[in-house]
PDB file of C-alpha atoms in Angstrom:
ATOM      1  CA  MET A   1      27.996  51.140 -61.083  1.00 40.00           C
ATOM      2  CA  ARG A   2      28.143  49.844 -57.532  1.00 38.00           C
ATOM      3  CA  PRO A   3      28.059  52.023 -54.447  1.00 40.00           C
ATOM      4  CA  PRO A   4      31.322  52.236 -52.455  1.00 40.00           C
ATOM      5  CA  SER A   5      31.915  49.326 -50.090  1.00 41.00           C
ATOM      6  CA  HIS A   6      31.051  51.420 -47.013  1.00 42.00           C
ATOM      7  CA  THR A   7      28.031  53.555 -47.714  1.00 43.00           C
ATOM      8  CA  VAL A   8      25.333  54.679 -45.326  1.00 44.00           C
ATOM      9  CA  TRP A   9      21.982  55.822 -46.652  1.00 44.00           C
ATOM     10  CA  SER A  10      20.543  57.810 -43.820  1.00 43.00           C
ATOM     11  CA  CYS A  11      16.821  58.155 -44.197  1.00 43.00           C
ATOM     12  CA  GLU A  12      16.318  59.579 -40.719  1.00 42.00           C
ATOM     13  CA  PRO A  13      14.854  63.059 -40.872  1.00 43.00           C
ATOM     14  CA  TYR A  14      16.391  65.620 -38.562  1.00 37.00           C
ATOM     15  CA  ILE A  15      15.354  69.081 -37.428  1.00 37.00           C
ATOM     16  CA  CYS A  16      17.695  71.958 -38.195  1.00 35.00           C
ATOM     17  CA  ARG A  17      18.068  74.054 -35.049  1.00 34.00           C
ATOM     18  CA  ALA A  18      18.521  77.281 -37.008  1.00 35.00           C
ATOM     19  CA  SER A  19      15.511  77.008 -39.330  1.00 34.00           C
ATOM     20  CA  HIS A  20      13.377  74.534 -37.322  1.00 38.00           C
ATOM     21  CA  LYS A  21      12.740  72.692 -40.606  1.00 40.00           C
ATOM     22  CA  VAL A  22      12.800  68.917 -41.049  1.00 41.00           C
ATOM     23  CA  HIS A  23      15.605  67.730 -43.306  1.00 39.00           C
ATOM     24  CA  GLY A  24      16.736  64.278 -44.302  1.00 41.00           C
ATOM     25  CA  GLY A  25      17.224  62.015 -47.229  1.00 40.00           C
ATOM     26  CA  ALA A  26      19.194  59.300 -48.848  1.00 38.00           C
ATOM     27  CA  ALA A  27      22.358  61.272 -48.173  1.00 34.00           C
ATOM     28  CA  GLN A  28      25.443  59.151 -48.463  1.00 32.00           C
ATOM     29  CA  VAL A  29      27.743  59.511 -45.477  1.00 33.00           C
ATOM     30  CA  LYS A  30      31.280  58.276 -46.017  1.00 34.00           C
ATOM     31  CA  SER A  31      34.177  58.378 -43.606  1.00 33.00           C
ATOM     32  CA  LYS A  32      36.945  56.094 -42.441  1.00 30.00           C
ATOM     33  CA  GLU A  33      35.580  56.136 -38.884  1.00 36.00           C
ATOM     34  CA  ARG A  34      32.076  55.235 -40.073  1.00 36.00           C
ATOM     35  CA  ALA A  35      33.478  52.480 -42.310  1.00 31.00           C
ATOM     36  CA  MET A  36      35.359  50.999 -39.355  1.00 32.00           C
ATOM     37  CA  GLU A  37      32.185  51.079 -37.238  1.00 37.00           C
ATOM     38  CA  MET A  38      30.290  49.137 -39.889  1.00 34.00           C
ATOM     39  CA  ASN A  39      32.613  46.147 -39.491  1.00 31.00           C
ATOM     40  CA  GLU A  40      31.740  45.811 -35.814  1.00 33.00           C
ATOM     41  CA  PRO A  41      28.510  44.104 -34.787  1.00 32.00           C
ATOM     42  CA  ARG A  42      26.033  46.688 -33.529  1.00 44.00           C
ATOM     43  CA  GLU A  43      22.824  46.187 -31.684  1.00 57.00           C
ATOM     44  CA  GLY A  44      19.870  47.142 -33.831  1.00 84.00           C
ATOM     45  CA  ARG A  45      21.511  46.466 -37.205  1.00 92.00           C
ATOM     46  CA  HIS A  46      19.745  43.694 -39.071  1.00 97.00           C
ATOM     47  CA  PHE A  47      21.255  41.872 -42.037  1.00 97.00           C
ATOM     48  CA  VAL A  48      18.614  41.988 -44.802  1.00 97.00           C
ATOM     49  CA  GLY A  49      20.528  40.516 -47.746  1.00 96.00           C
ATOM     50  CA  LYS A  50      23.353  40.772 -50.229  1.00 97.00           C
ATOM     51  CA  ARG A  51      23.601  44.002 -52.230  1.00 96.00           C
ATOM     52  CA  ASP A  52      23.318  42.279 -55.634  1.00 96.00           C
ATOM     53  CA  ASP A  53      20.292  40.208 -54.571  1.00 97.00           C
ATOM     54  CA  LEU A  54      18.479  43.274 -53.176  1.00 97.00           C
ATOM     55  CA  MET A  55      19.349  45.333 -56.259  1.00 96.00           C
ATOM     56  CA  ASN A  56      17.912  42.613 -58.522  1.00 96.00           C
ATOM     57  CA  ALA A  57      14.797  42.186 -56.374  1.00 96.00           C
ATOM     58  CA  LYS A  58      14.191  46.001 -56.247  1.00 96.00           C
ATOM     59  CA  ARG A  59      11.742  45.471 -53.325  1.00 97.00           C
ATOM     60  CA  THR A  60      12.145  43.192 -50.345  1.00 96.00           C
ATOM     61  CA  PHE A  61       9.845  42.651 -47.367  1.00 96.00           C
ATOM     62  CA  LYS A  62      11.348  41.806 -43.959  1.00 96.00           C
ATOM     63  CA  THR A  63      10.034  41.601 -40.412  1.00 95.00           C
ATOM     64  CA  LEU A  64      12.618  43.078 -38.028  1.00 95.00           C
ATOM     65  CA  GLU A  65      11.972  43.045 -34.274  1.00 94.00           C
ATOM     66  CA  GLY A  66       8.273  42.489 -35.035  1.00 92.00           C
ATOM     67  CA  ARG A  67       8.143  45.476 -37.411  1.00 94.00           C
ATOM     68  CA  ASP A  68       7.235  44.944 -41.087  1.00 96.00           C
ATOM     69  CA  VAL A  69       9.739  46.841 -43.244  1.00 97.00           C
ATOM     70  CA  LEU A  70       9.970  47.383 -46.990  1.00 97.00           C
ATOM     71  CA  ILE A  71      13.495  47.687 -48.405  1.00 98.00           C
ATOM     72  CA  LEU A  72      13.670  49.358 -51.833  1.00 97.00           C
ATOM     73  CA  TYR A  73      16.451  49.807 -54.323  1.00 96.00           C
ATOM     74  CA  HIS A  74      15.792  52.699 -56.699  1.00 95.00           C
ATOM     75  CA  GLN A  75      18.025  54.969 -58.797  1.00 92.00           C
ATOM     76  CA  GLY A  76      21.236  53.755 -57.178  1.00 93.00           C
ATOM     77  CA  GLY A  77      20.125  54.013 -53.545  1.00 94.00           C
ATOM     78  CA  PHE A  78      18.528  51.875 -50.873  1.00 97.00           C
ATOM     79  CA  TYR A  79      15.540  53.002 -48.816  1.00 97.00           C
ATOM     80  CA  ALA A  80      13.702  51.327 -45.940  1.00 98.00           C
ATOM     81  CA  LEU A  81      10.331  52.298 -44.515  1.00 97.00           C
ATOM     82  CA  ASP A  82       7.382  50.793 -42.698  1.00 97.00           C
ATOM     83  CA  SER A  83       5.689  48.432 -45.117  1.00 96.00           C
ATOM     84  CA  TYR A  84       2.109  49.687 -44.649  1.00 96.00           C
ATOM     85  CA  CYS A  85       0.815  53.128 -45.590  1.00 96.00           C
ATOM     86  CA  TYR A  86       0.140  55.428 -42.664  1.00 96.00           C
ATOM     87  CA  HIS A  87      -3.313  56.354 -43.996  1.00 94.00           C
ATOM     88  CA  ALA A  88      -5.180  53.035 -44.157  1.00 92.00           C
ATOM     89  CA  GLY A  89      -2.581  50.278 -44.000  1.00 93.00           C
ATOM     90  CA  GLY A  90      -2.229  49.731 -47.760  1.00 92.00           C
ATOM     91  CA  LYS A  91       0.695  47.506 -48.791  1.00 94.00           C
ATOM     92  CA  LEU A  92       3.407  49.771 -50.162  1.00 96.00           C
ATOM     93  CA  GLN A  93       5.245  46.822 -51.744  1.00 95.00           C
ATOM     94  CA  THR A  94       3.310  47.270 -54.994  1.00 94.00           C
ATOM     95  CA  GLY A  95       3.275  51.075 -55.009  1.00 96.00           C
ATOM     96  CA  ASP A  96       4.693  53.027 -57.931  1.00 96.00           C
ATOM     97  CA  ILE A  97       7.725  55.242 -57.362  1.00 96.00           C
ATOM     98  CA  GLU A  98       7.599  58.730 -58.864  1.00 96.00           C
ATOM     99  CA  GLU A  99       9.309  62.071 -58.461  1.00 95.00           C
ATOM    100  CA  ILE A 100       6.735  64.550 -57.158  1.00 93.00           C
ATOM    101  CA  GLY A 101       7.623  68.197 -56.700  1.00 87.00           C
ATOM    102  CA  GLY A 102      11.324  67.268 -56.732  1.00 91.00           C
ATOM    103  CA  THR A 103      10.855  64.529 -54.112  1.00 93.00           C
ATOM    104  CA  LEU A 104      11.179  60.798 -54.787  1.00 96.00           C
ATOM    105  CA  CYS A 105       7.946  59.223 -53.495  1.00 97.00           C
ATOM    106  CA  ILE A 106       6.199  55.888 -53.242  1.00 97.00           C
ATOM    107  CA  ILE A 107       2.498  56.014 -54.137  1.00 97.00           C
ATOM    108  CA  CYS A 108       0.221  53.870 -51.979  1.00 96.00           C
ATOM    109  CA  PRO A 109      -1.745  51.636 -54.365  1.00 94.00           C
ATOM    110  CA  LYS A 110      -4.812  51.706 -52.100  1.00 90.00           C
ATOM    111  CA  HIS A 111      -5.672  55.434 -51.965  1.00 94.00           C
ATOM    112  CA  LYS A 112      -2.788  57.045 -53.930  1.00 96.00           C
ATOM    113  CA  TYR A 113      -1.187  58.748 -50.917  1.00 96.00           C
ATOM    114  CA  LYS A 114       2.293  60.073 -51.735  1.00 97.00           C
ATOM    115  CA  ILE A 115       5.120  59.351 -49.282  1.00 97.00           C
ATOM    116  CA  SER A 116       8.700  60.616 -49.509  1.00 97.00           C
ATOM    117  CA  LEU A 117      11.109  57.672 -49.597  1.00 97.00           C
ATOM    118  CA  ALA A 118      13.818  59.714 -47.909  1.00 95.00           C
ATOM    119  CA  THR A 119      11.944  61.408 -45.075  1.00 96.00           C
ATOM    120  CA  GLY A 120       8.570  59.667 -44.701  1.00 97.00           C
ATOM    121  CA  GLU A 121       6.748  62.945 -45.252  1.00 96.00           C
ATOM    122  CA  GLY A 122       3.251  62.759 -46.700  1.00 96.00           C
ATOM    123  CA  LEU A 123       2.765  65.058 -49.689  1.00 95.00           C
ATOM    124  CA  CYS A 124      -0.436  66.698 -50.869  1.00 93.00           C
ATOM    125  CA  LYS A 125      -1.255  69.009 -53.731  1.00 91.00           C
ATOM    126  CA  THR A 126      -3.150  72.167 -52.901  1.00 90.00           C
ATOM    127  CA  ILE A 127      -3.480  75.734 -54.125  1.00 89.00           C
ATOM    128  CA  ASP A 128      -0.660  78.093 -53.193  1.00 85.00           C
ATOM    129  CA  LYS A 129      -2.589  81.300 -52.548  1.00 87.00           C
ATOM    130  CA  THR A 130       0.641  83.263 -52.045  1.00 88.00           C
ATOM    131  CA  GLN A 131       1.234  83.150 -55.806  1.00 85.00           C
ATOM    132  CA  LYS A 132      -0.491  85.458 -58.270  1.00 88.00           C
ATOM    133  CA  PRO A 133      -2.490  83.864 -59.792  1.00 91.00           C
ATOM    134  CA  PRO A 134      -2.930  81.058 -57.213  1.00 87.00           C
ATOM    135  CA  MET A 135      -1.248  77.881 -58.509  1.00 87.00           C
ATOM    136  CA  PRO A 136      -1.356  74.213 -57.470  1.00 90.00           C
ATOM    137  CA  LYS A 137       1.723  73.162 -55.510  1.00 89.00           C
ATOM    138  CA  TRP A 138       2.944  70.123 -53.563  1.00 91.00           C
ATOM    139  CA  PHE A 139       3.196  70.634 -49.785  1.00 91.00           C
ATOM    140  CA  SER A 140       4.451  68.447 -46.956  1.00 92.00           C
ATOM    141  CA  LYS A 141       1.947  67.211 -44.377  1.00 94.00           C
ATOM    142  CA  GLY A 142       4.858  66.358 -42.081  1.00 95.00           C
ATOM    143  CA  VAL A 143       6.475  63.011 -41.309  1.00 96.00           C
ATOM    144  CA  LYS A 144       3.793  60.322 -41.512  1.00 97.00           C
ATOM    145  CA  GLN A 145       5.749  57.167 -42.422  1.00 97.00           C
ATOM    146  CA  ARG A 146       8.611  55.829 -40.315  1.00 97.00           C
ATOM    147  CA  VAL A 147      11.815  55.450 -42.365  1.00 97.00           C
ATOM    148  CA  HIS A 148      14.853  53.384 -41.385  1.00 97.00           C
ATOM    149  CA  THR A 149      18.588  53.626 -42.068  1.00 97.00           C
ATOM    150  CA  VAL A 150      20.151  51.292 -44.642  1.00 97.00           C
ATOM    151  CA  THR A 151      23.883  50.520 -44.643  1.00 96.00           C
ATOM    152  CA  ASP A 152      25.938  48.590 -47.172  1.00 95.00           C
ATOM    153  CA  THR A 153      29.124  46.991 -45.837  1.00 94.00           C
ATOM    154  CA  ASN A 154      31.181  45.163 -48.450  1.00 95.00           C
ATOM    155  CA  GLY A 155      28.052  43.927 -50.214  1.00 95.00           C
ATOM    156  CA  ASP A 156      26.127  43.027 -47.043  1.00 96.00           C
ATOM    157  CA  VAL A 157      23.088  45.246 -46.532  1.00 97.00           C
ATOM    158  CA  TYR A 158      21.763  46.085 -43.070  1.00 97.00           C
ATOM    159  CA  VAL A 159      18.746  47.996 -41.786  1.00 97.00           C
ATOM    160  CA  GLU A 160      18.746  49.831 -38.489  1.00 97.00           C
ATOM    161  CA  LEU A 161      15.241  50.597 -37.270  1.00 96.00           C
ATOM    162  CA  SER A 162      14.344  54.221 -36.712  1.00 94.00           C
ATOM    163  CA  LYS A 163      14.986  55.651 -33.274  1.00 91.00           C
ATOM    164  CA  MET A 164      13.017  58.815 -33.992  1.00 90.00           C
ATOM    165  CA  PRO A 165      11.118  59.518 -30.773  1.00 92.00           C
ATOM    166  CA  GLY A 166       7.396  60.009 -30.596  1.00 93.00           C
ATOM    167  CA  TRP A 167       4.426  58.678 -32.486  1.00 93.00           C
ATOM    168  CA  ILE A 168       4.464  58.549 -36.275  1.00 95.00           C
ATOM    169  CA  GLU A 169       1.213  57.607 -37.986  1.00 96.00           C
ATOM    170  CA  SER A 170       2.609  54.472 -39.674  1.00 96.00           C
ATOM    171  CA  ASP A 171       3.300  53.090 -36.158  1.00 95.00           C
ATOM    172  CA  TYR A 172      -0.428  52.315 -35.854  1.00 95.00           C
ATOM    173  CA  TYR A 173      -0.282  49.572 -38.503  1.00 94.00           C
ATOM    174  CA  GLN A 174       2.685  47.949 -36.747  1.00 93.00           C
ATOM    175  CA  GLY A 175       0.706  47.468 -33.505  1.00 91.00           C
ATOM    176  CA  GLU A 176      -1.855  44.779 -32.694  1.00 92.00           C
ATOM    177  CA  GLU A 177      -4.942  46.941 -33.307  1.00 93.00           C
ATOM    178  CA  GLY A 178      -3.577  48.111 -36.663  1.00 92.00           C
ATOM    179  CA  LYS A 179      -2.638  44.565 -37.702  1.00 90.00           C
ATOM    180  CA  GLU A 180      -6.159  43.357 -36.875  1.00 92.00           C
ATOM    181  CA  LYS A 181      -7.721  46.234 -38.820  1.00 91.00           C
ATOM    182  CA  ARG A 182      -5.441  45.547 -41.789  1.00 88.00           C
ATOM    183  CA  ALA A 183      -6.238  41.797 -41.742  1.00 88.00           C
ATOM    184  CA  LYS A 184      -9.987  42.513 -41.602  1.00 89.00           C
ATOM    185  CA  ALA A 185      -9.736  44.930 -44.559  1.00 85.00           C
ATOM    186  CA  GLU A 186      -7.738  42.371 -46.578  1.00 84.00           C
ATOM    187  CA  ALA A 187     -10.305  39.632 -45.848  1.00 88.00           C
ATOM    188  CA  GLU A 188     -13.152  41.942 -46.934  1.00 86.00           C
ATOM    189  CA  ALA A 189     -11.288  42.849 -50.133  1.00 81.00           C
ATOM    190  CA  GLU A 190     -10.720  39.169 -50.951  1.00 84.00           C
ATOM    191  CA  ALA A 191     -14.390  38.404 -50.307  1.00 84.00           C
ATOM    192  CA  ASP A 192     -15.404  41.271 -52.625  1.00 80.00           C
ATOM    193  CA  GLU A 193     -13.066  39.983 -55.344  1.00 78.00           C
ATOM    194  CA  GLY A 194     -14.538  36.484 -54.944  1.00 76.00           C
ATOM    195  CA  MET A 195     -18.087  37.820 -55.356  1.00 75.00           C
ATOM    196  CA  GLU A 196     -17.100  39.825 -58.466  1.00 74.00           C
ATOM    197  CA  SER A 197     -15.535  36.786 -60.160  1.00 69.00           C
ATOM    198  CA  SER A 198     -18.617  34.599 -59.482  1.00 62.00           C
TER     199      SER A 198
END
């Protein structure tokens, strides 16, 4: 089943003024006004491919405005997030996707960090001491990975980069220092693999 011709997957988290909690997700927003907007060229929207091609690929890597972005298709929805894990720059392209504590997450293959596809929150499992007896539970560490908005307009898929203000930890691996650190770590890993195969 294909998504409607004008669907917006908004992955931008937002803060509810009443509860002061961060909300967000792959919520589908549909309206005639929004559909009409999608037909007009907009600054910041980047064409990333045809719906069918992206659905078949499941994961696509793109560099948009100098930012490395991973576009995923999973369980009927598109997601876009910074391509490198906020923790140590691991490539998320090969990470497994699992539901953890009711949240769809990508697991960084490098150190197994769990990241919400919808909000970019990092998840960790710890003991909930408010329960009797204390039980392990998944908790949010807050937004750690920058997520981007994906739109589908008549089979053309676009990504609009996040405009969320402030520093998010995954921003580090998009900058020069982070790119250098990531490249050095990759070179060391390749050298280690070469020594092991000798």
